[in-house]
Coordinates of C-alpha atoms in Angstrom, one line a residue:
M1 CA 120.8 104.2 139.6
E2 CA 118.7 105.1 136.6
T3 CA 122.1 106.0 133.8
M4 CA 123.4 102.7 135.2
H5 CA 120.8 101.0 134.4
K6 CA 120.2 102.6 130.8
E7 CA 124.2 102.4 129.4
T8 CA 124.1 98.3 130.3
M9 CA 120.3 97.6 128.7
K10 CA 122.4 99.0 126.1
I11 CA 125.7 97.4 125.8
A12 CA 123.3 94.0 126.8
C13 CA 121.3 94.6 123.8
H14 CA 123.6 94.3 121.1
E15 CA 124.3 90.6 123.3
D16 CA 121.3 89.0 123.8
T17 CA 121.5 85.3 125.6
T18 CA 118.9 83.0 126.4
T19 CA 118.1 81.7 129.5
D20 CA 121.1 78.6 128.8
G21 CA 123.2 81.4 128.5
S22 CA 124.2 80.8 125.2
S23 CA 124.8 83.2 122.2
T24 CA 121.9 84.3 119.9
D25 CA 122.0 86.3 117.1
E26 CA 118.0 87.1 117.8
Y27 CA 117.0 89.8 118.9
D28 CA 113.3 91.0 119.9
P29 CA 112.6 94.5 120.3
W30 CA 109.7 93.0 122.6
N31 CA 111.4 92.0 125.0
P32 CA 115.2 93.9 124.9
P33 CA 117.3 92.2 127.8
Y34 CA 118.0 94.7 131.0
P35 CA 120.3 93.9 133.9
P36 CA 118.4 91.8 136.9
F37 CA 117.8 93.2 140.6
V38 CA 120.8 92.7 142.9
P39 CA 120.2 93.9 145.8
P40 CA 123.6 95.8 147.8
V41 CA 124.9 93.7 150.1
G42 CA 124.5 95.1 153.6
T43 CA 121.3 96.2 153.0
D44 CA 118.1 94.9 155.1
P45 CA 114.9 93.7 153.6
S46 CA 112.8 96.6 154.1
T47 CA 115.4 98.8 152.2
N48 CA 115.8 95.5 149.4
I49 CA 112.3 95.8 149.0
S50 CA 112.1 99.6 148.0
L51 CA 115.6 99.4 146.2
S52 CA 113.4 96.3 144.1
F53 CA 109.6 98.4 143.9
E54 CA 112.6 101.8 142.1
W55 CA 113.8 98.7 140.0
T56 CA 110.8 97.4 138.6
D57 CA 109.6 100.9 137.6
E58 CA 112.7 101.4 135.9
K59 CA 112.3 98.4 133.5
D60 CA 109.3 99.0 133.0
A61 CA 109.3 102.8 131.8
E62 CA 112.6 101.8 129.7
L63 CA 110.4 98.8 128.3
G64 CA 107.4 101.1 127.2
A65 CA 109.7 103.7 126.3
H66 CA 111.9 100.4 124.2
R67 CA 108.7 99.0 122.2
A68 CA 106.7 102.3 121.0
S69 CA 110.0 103.6 119.8
S70 CA 110.4 100.1 117.8
I71 CA 109.2 97.9 114.6
I72 CA 106.6 95.0 116.8
F73 CA 106.0 93.0 115.0
P74 CA 103.3 90.2 115.4
D75 CA 101.2 92.2 117.8
R76 CA 102.1 90.2 121.3
T77 CA 98.7 91.8 122.6
P78 CA 95.9 89.0 124.6
Q79 CA 93.5 89.0 122.5
S80 CA 91.0 88.7 126.6
V81 CA 93.3 93.0 126.5
N82 CA 90.9 93.7 123.3
L83 CA 88.2 92.4 124.3
A84 CA 88.1 94.4 126.9
F85 CA 89.7 97.2 125.4
H86 CA 85.5 96.5 122.5
D87 CA 84.4 96.2 125.3
T88 CA 84.4 100.3 126.6
L89 CA 84.2 100.9 123.0
H90 CA 81.0 102.7 122.6
R91 CA 82.3 104.9 125.4
L92 CA 85.4 105.9 123.4
V93 CA 84.0 107.1 120.1
P94 CA 81.8 109.6 121.3
I95 CA 85.2 111.8 122.9
L96 CA 86.6 110.5 120.2
D97 CA 84.4 112.0 117.7
K98 CA 85.2 115.4 119.3
D99 CA 88.7 114.9 119.5
S100 CA 89.0 116.4 123.3
V101 CA 91.9 115.7 125.1
K102 CA 90.3 116.1 128.4
R103 CA 88.1 113.8 128.4
F104 CA 90.0 111.0 126.1
L105 CA 92.8 111.1 129.2
R106 CA 89.5 111.0 131.4
F107 CA 88.9 107.9 129.8
M108 CA 91.6 106.3 130.0
L109 CA 92.5 107.3 133.9
R110 CA 88.9 105.7 134.1
N111 CA 88.4 103.0 132.1
G112 CA 91.5 102.0 130.0
R113 CA 92.6 99.1 130.9
G114 CA 91.5 97.8 127.4
M115 CA 93.9 100.8 126.3
R116 CA 97.8 99.7 128.1
W117 CA 99.0 96.6 128.1
G118 CA 103.2 96.1 127.6
S119 CA 104.0 99.2 129.4
I120 CA 102.1 101.2 126.2
I121 CA 99.2 102.1 124.5
T122 CA 97.9 99.1 122.0
P123 CA 97.9 99.4 118.8
E124 CA 93.7 98.5 118.8
A125 CA 93.2 101.0 120.3
L126 CA 95.9 104.2 118.4
N127 CA 94.0 102.4 114.9
Q128 CA 90.5 103.2 116.4
M129 CA 92.2 106.5 117.5
I130 CA 93.7 107.2 113.7
A131 CA 90.0 105.8 111.8
Q132 CA 88.2 108.3 113.8
N133 CA 91.4 110.9 113.0
A134 CA 91.5 112.4 116.3
V135 CA 94.5 113.8 115.7
K136 CA 95.2 115.6 119.3
C137 CA 94.4 112.8 121.2
V138 CA 96.6 110.2 119.1
K139 CA 99.4 113.7 119.5
V140 CA 99.0 112.8 124.2
S141 CA 99.2 109.2 122.9
L142 CA 102.8 109.5 120.9
E143 CA 104.2 111.9 123.2
G144 CA 102.9 109.7 126.7
Q145 CA 103.8 112.7 128.7
A146 CA 99.8 113.2 130.7
P147 CA 99.9 111.6 133.8
E148 CA 96.9 109.8 133.0
L149 CA 98.6 107.4 130.1
G150 CA 100.3 106.0 133.4
R151 CA 104.2 106.8 131.6
C152 CA 102.9 104.9 128.8
R153 CA 103.0 106.0 124.8
A154 CA 102.1 104.5 121.4
G155 CA 104.1 102.8 119.2
P156 CA 103.9 104.1 114.7
N157 CA 105.4 100.8 113.8
C158 CA 103.3 98.9 116.2
M159 CA 101.9 96.1 113.7
T160 CA 98.2 95.8 114.8
Q161 CA 96.7 92.4 114.8
Y162 CA 94.7 92.6 111.3
G163 CA 98.3 93.0 110.5
Y164 CA 98.8 96.3 109.2
Y165 CA 100.8 99.4 110.8
P166 CA 99.1 102.3 112.1
L167 CA 100.8 104.1 109.0
H168 CA 98.5 102.1 106.8
R169 CA 95.2 102.8 108.3
A170 CA 96.5 107.0 108.3
A171 CA 97.2 105.5 104.1
E172 CA 93.3 104.5 103.9
M173 CA 91.8 107.7 105.9
F174 CA 93.8 110.1 103.3
S175 CA 94.3 112.5 106.8
V176 CA 97.5 114.7 106.1
S177 CA 97.6 116.2 109.5
M178 CA 97.9 112.1 110.7
I179 CA 100.3 111.1 108.8
E180 CA 102.2 113.9 109.5
L181 CA 102.1 113.4 113.0
L182 CA 102.9 110.1 112.7
F183 CA 105.8 110.5 110.8
R184 CA 106.6 113.5 113.0
H185 CA 106.9 110.5 115.6
G186 CA 109.4 108.7 113.8
A187 CA 106.9 106.6 112.5
S188 CA 108.0 104.3 108.6
A189 CA 106.8 104.0 105.6
N190 CA 108.5 101.1 104.1
L191 CA 107.0 99.1 106.0
R192 CA 104.9 96.4 105.1
T193 CA 101.7 94.0 105.6
A194 CA 101.6 91.0 106.5
G195 CA 98.9 88.4 108.1
T196 CA 95.8 86.3 106.8
E197 CA 93.7 89.1 107.3
V198 CA 95.4 91.6 105.3
I199 CA 97.1 91.5 101.7
E200 CA 100.9 90.9 102.3
G201 CA 103.6 92.9 101.4
L202 CA 101.5 95.7 101.2
L203 CA 103.3 99.6 101.9
P204 CA 101.9 102.4 103.6
L205 CA 102.1 104.2 99.9
H206 CA 100.2 101.0 97.9
V207 CA 97.2 101.5 100.8
A208 CA 96.8 105.5 99.0
V209 CA 97.7 104.5 95.6
E210 CA 95.9 101.8 95.0
N211 CA 92.8 103.8 96.8
V212 CA 93.0 106.8 94.8
C213 CA 92.2 105.0 91.7
M214 CA 89.1 104.1 93.2
H215 CA 87.6 107.2 93.2
K216 CA 84.3 107.7 92.5
Y217 CA 84.9 109.7 89.1
L218 CA 88.0 108.0 88.3
E219 CA 86.0 105.3 88.3
D220 CA 82.4 106.3 85.9
S221 CA 84.6 107.5 83.6
L222 CA 87.2 105.1 82.8
F223 CA 85.8 102.5 84.2
P224 CA 82.2 101.7 83.7
N225 CA 82.1 97.9 85.3
H226 CA 84.2 98.9 88.3
E227 CA 85.5 95.5 89.4
H228 CA 86.8 94.1 86.2
R229 CA 89.7 96.8 84.6
D230 CA 90.1 96.8 80.7
Y231 CA 93.4 98.7 79.9
N232 CA 94.2 96.9 76.7
K233 CA 91.4 99.5 74.9
A234 CA 93.2 102.5 75.9
D235 CA 94.9 105.2 73.8
T236 CA 96.3 108.5 73.8
N237 CA 92.8 109.8 74.6
F238 CA 92.5 107.8 77.6
I239 CA 95.5 109.0 79.2
F240 CA 95.0 112.4 78.0
K241 CA 91.4 111.9 79.8
L242 CA 93.4 110.5 83.0
I243 CA 95.6 113.1 83.5
H244 CA 92.4 115.9 82.7
L245 CA 90.7 113.9 85.9
L246 CA 93.7 113.9 88.7
C247 CA 94.2 117.5 88.1
L248 CA 90.0 118.3 89.3
P249 CA 89.7 119.4 93.1
E250 CA 87.4 116.5 94.0
M251 CA 91.3 115.0 93.9
K252 CA 93.2 116.7 96.1
I253 CA 93.1 115.5 99.5
F254 CA 94.1 111.9 97.9
L255 CA 96.7 113.1 96.0
D256 CA 98.1 115.4 98.4
T257 CA 98.0 111.6 101.1
T258 CA 100.3 109.9 98.7
R259 CA 102.1 113.0 97.7
L260 CA 103.4 113.3 100.9
I261 CA 104.4 109.7 101.1
A262 CA 106.1 109.3 98.5
K263 CA 107.7 111.5 99.5
Y264 CA 109.5 109.2 102.8
T265 CA 109.4 106.0 100.8
D266 CA 112.9 104.2 99.4
N267 CA 113.3 102.8 96.0
L268 CA 109.8 104.2 94.5
F269 CA 111.4 103.4 91.4
D270 CA 111.2 100.2 91.7
E271 CA 107.5 100.5 92.9
L272 CA 106.8 102.0 89.3
L273 CA 108.4 99.3 87.6
N274 CA 105.9 96.9 89.5
Y275 CA 102.4 99.1 88.5
I276 CA 103.9 99.7 84.8
K277 CA 105.4 95.6 84.7
E278 CA 101.4 94.4 86.0
G279 CA 100.2 96.6 83.4
K280 CA 98.2 99.7 86.0
L281 CA 98.4 102.1 83.4
A282 CA 96.0 104.5 86.4
E283 CA 98.1 103.6 89.8
T284 CA 101.0 104.4 87.4
A285 CA 99.7 107.2 86.4
V286 CA 98.3 108.2 89.9
L287 CA 102.4 107.4 90.8
L288 CA 103.7 109.7 88.4
L289 CA 102.1 112.5 89.3
A290 CA 102.2 112.6 93.2
A291 CA 106.1 111.9 92.9
Q292 CA 107.7 113.2 90.0
E293 CA 109.2 115.3 92.5
Q294 CA 111.3 112.7 93.8
I295 CA 111.9 110.5 90.1
R296 CA 112.6 114.1 88.9
K297 CA 115.5 114.8 91.5
G298 CA 116.6 111.4 91.1
A299 CA 115.4 110.5 94.5
S300 CA 113.4 107.5 93.8
R301 CA 116.2 105.1 93.2
K302 CA 118.1 104.9 96.8
R303 CA 120.8 102.0 97.0
N304 CA 124.0 101.9 98.9
G305 CA 123.2 106.3 98.1
N306 CA 123.6 106.3 95.1
S307 CA 121.0 108.0 92.7
K308 CA 120.7 109.3 89.0
P309 CA 118.9 112.9 88.3
D310 CA 115.8 112.5 85.8
E311 CA 115.0 109.0 86.1
F312 CA 112.0 109.6 83.9
N313 CA 115.0 108.2 80.7
D314 CA 115.1 105.2 82.6
I315 CA 112.0 104.8 83.0
C316 CA 111.2 104.8 79.6
N317 CA 113.8 102.7 78.6
C318 CA 113.1 100.2 81.1
I319 CA 109.3 100.3 79.3
M320 CA 111.7 100.3 75.3
D321 CA 113.7 96.6 76.9
D322 CA 110.7 95.1 78.2
N323 CA 109.6 96.2 74.6
M324 CA 112.4 94.5 72.3
A325 CA 112.1 91.0 75.1
L326 CA 108.3 90.9 73.9
A327 CA 109.1 91.0 70.3
S328 CA 110.0 88.1 70.1
E329 CA 106.7 86.3 71.8
K330 CA 104.2 85.6 69.8
G331 CA 100.5 86.1 70.0
Q332 CA 97.6 88.4 71.0
Q333 CA 98.9 88.5 74.4
A334 CA 102.4 89.6 73.5
K335 CA 100.9 92.3 70.5
A336 CA 98.7 93.3 73.3
R337 CA 101.0 93.9 75.9
I338 CA 103.7 96.0 73.4
K339 CA 100.9 98.3 72.8
L340 CA 100.0 99.1 76.2
N341 CA 104.1 99.9 76.9
H342 CA 103.9 102.1 74.1
T343 CA 100.9 104.1 75.7
T344 CA 102.2 103.8 79.1
M345 CA 105.2 105.1 78.0
N346 CA 102.9 108.5 76.1
L347 CA 102.0 109.0 79.8
V348 CA 105.6 108.8 81.1
R349 CA 106.1 111.5 78.9
V350 CA 103.4 113.7 79.4
I351 CA 104.8 114.1 83.2
S352 CA 107.9 114.4 82.8
K353 CA 107.1 117.3 80.5
A354 CA 103.7 119.6 82.2
G355 CA 104.1 116.8 85.0
E356 CA 105.5 120.5 87.2
S357 CA 103.2 122.8 86.2
L358 CA 99.8 120.2 86.2
D359 CA 101.5 119.3 89.9
S360 CA 101.6 123.6 90.6
Y361 CA 97.8 123.5 89.7
I362 CA 96.3 120.7 91.8
R363 CA 98.0 122.0 95.5
K364 CA 96.2 125.5 94.8
H365 CA 93.5 123.6 94.3
I366 CA 91.1 124.3 98.3
E367 CA 91.3 121.2 100.7
V368 CA 87.2 120.4 100.5
P369 CA 86.3 121.7 97.0
Y370 CA 82.9 120.6 97.1
F371 CA 81.7 123.0 99.1
M372 CA 83.1 125.7 96.8
Q373 CA 81.1 124.5 93.6
V374 CA 84.1 125.0 91.0
P375 CA 83.6 125.3 88.1
R376 CA 84.2 122.0 86.0
L377 CA 84.8 123.5 82.6
E378 CA 87.3 125.6 83.5
V379 CA 89.3 123.4 85.3
L380 CA 89.2 121.3 82.5
E381 CA 89.9 124.2 80.5
C382 CA 92.7 125.5 82.6
V383 CA 94.2 122.1 82.2
S384 CA 94.1 121.3 78.5
S385 CA 96.3 125.0 78.8
I386 CA 99.0 123.9 80.3
L387 CA 99.5 120.2 78.1
K388 CA 99.5 123.1 75.7
D389 CA 101.8 125.3 76.4
N390 CA 104.4 121.6 76.4
G391 CA 103.0 120.6 73.0
F392 CA 100.3 118.0 73.1
S393 CA 97.4 118.8 71.9
P394 CA 93.9 116.4 73.5
S395 CA 91.1 116.4 71.8
R396 CA 87.6 117.4 72.2
E397 CA 87.2 114.5 72.8
C398 CA 89.2 114.1 76.3
I399 CA 86.6 116.8 78.1
E400 CA 84.0 115.2 77.4
I401 CA 84.0 113.1 81.1
G402 CA 80.2 112.5 81.2
D403 CA 78.1 113.9 84.1
L404 CA 80.3 112.8 87.6
R405 CA 78.0 113.2 91.0
P406 CA 79.6 112.0 94.1
Y407 CA 78.0 109.5 96.2
E408 CA 75.1 110.7 98.1
D409 CA 73.5 110.2 102.2
V410 CA 76.6 109.9 103.0
L411 CA 77.2 112.8 105.7
S412 CA 74.0 113.2 107.6
Y413 CA 73.7 116.7 110.2
E414 CA 74.5 115.3 113.5
D415 CA 78.2 114.3 112.1
V416 CA 79.0 117.4 111.3
L417 CA 77.2 119.7 114.1
S418 CA 76.4 118.7 117.8
I419 CA 73.6 119.2 119.3
K420 CA 74.8 121.6 122.0
D421 CA 75.9 123.1 119.2
V422 CA 72.5 124.4 118.7
P423 CA 70.9 127.0 120.7
K424 CA 67.5 125.9 122.4
K425 CA 64.9 127.6 123.4
S426 CA 63.1 125.8 126.5
G427 CA 59.1 124.9 125.8
E428 CA 60.5 124.7 121.6
R429 CA 58.1 122.0 119.7
T430 CA 59.6 119.2 118.1
A431 CA 60.0 119.9 114.7
T432 CA 60.5 124.4 115.2
R433 CA 63.8 122.3 117.0
E434 CA 64.7 120.1 113.2
A435 CA 64.0 123.7 111.6
L436 CA 66.9 125.0 112.9
E437 CA 69.5 122.2 113.4
M438 CA 69.1 122.3 109.2
D439 CA 69.6 126.6 108.6
Y440 CA 72.2 126.4 111.3
L441 CA 73.5 122.7 109.2
R442 CA 73.4 125.3 105.9
T443 CA 75.0 128.3 108.5
V444 CA 77.8 125.6 108.7
V445 CA 78.6 124.6 105.4
G446 CA 78.7 128.7 103.9
K447 CA 80.9 129.2 106.9
A448 CA 83.7 126.0 104.6
A449 CA 83.1 127.6 101.5
R450 CA 85.3 130.3 103.3
K451 CA 88.2 128.2 104.7
R452 CA 91.2 127.3 104.0
K453 CA 92.1 124.7 106.5
P454 CA 89.1 122.0 106.4
R455 CA 87.9 120.7 109.9
R456 CA 87.5 117.0 110.4
W457 CA 83.8 116.7 109.0
E458 CA 84.9 118.4 105.7
L459 CA 87.7 115.8 105.5
K460 CA 85.4 113.0 106.6
F461 CA 82.5 114.1 104.1
A462 CA 85.0 114.2 100.8
R463 CA 86.8 110.9 101.6
R464 CA 82.8 109.9 101.6
S465 CA 81.8 111.3 99.1
F466 CA 83.9 110.1 96.3
F467 CA 85.5 106.9 97.7
P468 CA 83.8 103.9 98.4
W469 CA 85.6 103.0 102.0
W470 CA 84.0 99.2 101.9
R471 CA 86.3 98.2 99.2
S472 CA 89.6 99.3 100.5
I473 CA 92.3 97.1 99.6
L474 CA 93.7 97.3 103.7
S475 CA 90.1 95.1 103.7
A476 CA 90.6 93.3 100.9
R477 CA 90.7 90.1 103.0
S478 CA 89.2 91.3 106.2
P479 CA 86.8 87.7 107.4
V480 CA 84.0 91.2 108.4
K481 CA 83.1 93.4 105.9
V482 CA 81.0 96.4 107.0
I483 CA 79.1 97.6 103.9
P484 CA 76.0 100.1 103.3
A485 CA 72.8 98.7 102.6
K486 CA 72.4 100.3 99.5
W487 CA 76.3 98.7 97.5
V488 CA 75.1 95.3 98.4
G489 CA 74.4 92.9 95.8
P490 CA 70.9 91.7 95.0
T491 CA 69.4 88.8 97.4
K492 CA 66.2 86.9 97.1
D493 CA 63.5 89.7 99.2
M494 CA 65.8 92.7 96.9
D495 CA 65.2 94.0 93.6
S496 CA 68.2 93.4 91.2
E497 CA 67.8 97.0 89.8
I498 CA 67.0 98.9 93.3
A499 CA 69.8 97.4 95.0
L500 CA 72.7 97.6 92.7
K501 CA 70.9 101.1 91.4
K502 CA 74.8 103.8 92.1
P503 CA 73.7 106.5 93.8
T504 CA 73.2 110.4 93.2
I505 CA 74.1 113.5 95.1
S506 CA 70.9 115.5 95.9
D507 CA 72.4 119.3 96.5
L508 CA 72.1 120.9 100.1
D509 CA 69.5 123.3 98.6
R510 CA 67.1 121.1 97.5
D511 CA 67.7 118.7 100.7
I512 CA 66.8 122.2 103.5
A513 CA 63.4 122.2 100.7
L514 CA 62.0 119.7 101.0
K515 CA 63.1 119.1 105.0
N516 CA 61.7 122.6 105.6
A517 CA 59.2 121.7 103.5
T518 CA 58.0 118.2 105.6
T519 CA 58.7 120.7 109.0
H520 CA 56.5 123.3 108.2
G521 CA 53.9 121.1 106.0
P522 CA 50.1 120.6 107.6
T523 CA 49.4 117.1 105.6
A524 CA 53.3 115.6 106.4
P525 CA 54.7 115.4 110.1
S526 CA 59.0 115.3 110.2
L527 CA 59.9 111.5 110.7
K528 CA 60.4 113.5 114.2
S529 CA 57.1 114.1 115.5
Q530 CA 56.0 111.5 114.9
V531 CA 58.1 109.8 118.2
P532 CA 56.3 109.1 120.6
Q533 CA 57.3 112.1 122.7
A534 CA 57.2 111.7 127.2
A535 CA 53.8 112.1 128.8
F536 CA 53.9 114.7 131.5
N537 CA 50.3 113.0 132.6
H538 CA 51.0 109.9 133.5
Q539 CA 50.4 108.2 136.9
P540 CA 52.3 106.2 137.7
C541 CA 52.2 102.7 139.2
M542 CA 52.0 103.4 143.2
L543 CA 52.7 100.6 145.9
F544 CA 52.0 102.0 148.8
S545 CA 50.4 105.8 149.0
T546 CA 48.1 108.4 151.0
A547 CA 48.8 111.3 148.8
A548 CA 45.6 112.9 147.5
N549 CA 46.2 115.1 143.7
Y550 CA 49.4 113.2 143.1
Q551 CA 51.3 115.1 140.9
P552 CA 54.6 112.6 139.4
R553 CA 57.8 114.3 138.5
R554 CA 58.9 115.8 134.9
P555 CA 61.3 114.4 133.5
F556 CA 61.8 117.2 131.1
G557 CA 61.1 121.2 131.3
T558 CA 59.2 123.2 133.3
A559 CA 55.4 124.1 133.2
A560 CA 53.5 126.9 134.4
N561 CA 51.2 124.7 136.3
Y562 CA 53.9 122.4 137.6
Q563 CA 52.2 121.3 140.9
P564 CA 56.0 119.3 142.6
R565 CA 55.1 116.3 145.0
R566 CA 52.9 116.1 148.5
P567 CA 55.0 113.8 150.2
F568 CA 52.1 113.6 152.9
G569 CA 48.8 114.9 153.1
P570 CA 44.9 113.9 153.1
A571 CA 43.4 110.9 151.1
V572 CA 39.9 112.3 148.9
N573 CA 38.5 109.6 147.0
Y574 CA 41.9 108.2 145.7
Q575 CA 42.0 104.5 144.8
P576 CA 45.2 102.8 144.4
R577 CA 46.4 101.2 142.3
R578 CA 45.9 97.0 143.1
L579 CA 49.8 95.2 142.4
F580 CA 48.8 92.0 144.8
G581 CA 44.9 91.3 144.9
T582 CA 43.0 91.1 147.8
A583 CA 45.4 89.5 150.6
A584 CA 47.4 92.8 149.9
L585 CA 45.0 95.4 150.1
V586 CA 43.6 93.1 153.1
L587 CA 47.0 93.4 154.5
L588 CA 46.4 97.3 154.1
N589 CA 43.4 98.1 156.1
V590 CA 45.0 96.0 158.8
L591 CA 47.7 98.6 159.0
K592 CA 46.2 101.6 158.7
K593 CA 44.4 100.6 162.1
A594 CA 47.2 99.5 163.6

């Protein structure tokens, strides 16, 4: 019966009919045609009911598999289901932070009513998992084999209610492992955003490239005014400085994301020309450096199966044609545009000759270089040597990139380690506990420096250290914006200098030293030591009691002189607390005499 339904469904998908029997060319992947249930002739009603239940189960399974493997837009999830998901989100977030598959499946079994609808896992739930970089949980959801999921699985090409797809979100998170997982399960890199809450027409490649150009090192060194980028004064020295910055170890995870998405994106040639026509020099450099392999092999332009080898020459020819068209125009704007095109052409020539060596050098960097403390001057000299070997001579001014620092206070030690990770001793003081946690954090950081494969919190730390996530292009039109307090603009109650002051990173050893000094100092108690502790001599409110020497139950730990609660005993000078006045006291006396 199941085989017959599958074959009939495949045939019916090409011949969609409406309820009145008329044919239509529109095909809705959310509601594909499915053969109706026809009870066999000569069967009793009880058998027909059983067969109808089997037909319903098979239909739900077929629809779920079809929807999860199709491109679904817009989001069909009712608002009530999304609201139910957000009601249980506070329970799901700690599970996704740990990326625990066992706890995730248990949660889906007990509280997953807002995460499943229409025989699939809702796009809102998948979006939350990607946002927290829960790779293991996303893998289980995409496979859909666990019985706790109720035969539901997530769709990698299902649009969210915000107008973007899972791959857009993964590109914003700069998680290479998450992007690879989505590609393995059929995610498309050629789907564009749509809707009122997002900039329309964005590819995942656009999200990666635009957000890479928001890197703090690029903005601080090239664009002092972060909100306005002026390339009119760009020259050859600007190009060399831009290339030196892109080759820093702190840029690796951002370029790796762009390179991976560009590998699966069609018509890279057209997207690159669009950046050139718009005069976006930094975006052009990022895409050239990340997608140079496809451009060099002629695979960046796929039209009717045709491609040309080494498309760098084609890019230069397009720029020259644009200059010839602008030569007939008059005005300062046309002259500035021609000058910018010449600068862009020099950039293309540099990448075409030295791009392979630069890309090979970038790939050798570790994933999270902040803990390795790579000497920056050594990196810049190595990049200059590569450029000189390919016939370019960058001046000393290009290496002067300034004092670049990441954002400060982007991750607390609670995000790095769990309280359960630090062994706890009974009876230890809060100040001692805090010192142990800070020492353990230093040990964890030391281990991270010796590992090639970064952990989830290290990727989160690197992303927040260099990327202003509150300005992401994916949330540019979002009606709700979450902005850290230290980066908001000045208000009436805030001093403008304090509000607009850029944060600076502080050395980890200095932070730990200050923390230890604060913990062990005689006159400066820690923050945790100022929190009121549990009082063990607290006398709770008693309604009815005759027990003398009452000892309440203690919520934490054990004490040497701990006395268990006595349920019965003679009253010796015990004065109960009066709650109901004289009437209640008279009633108690009457009950005692009775």
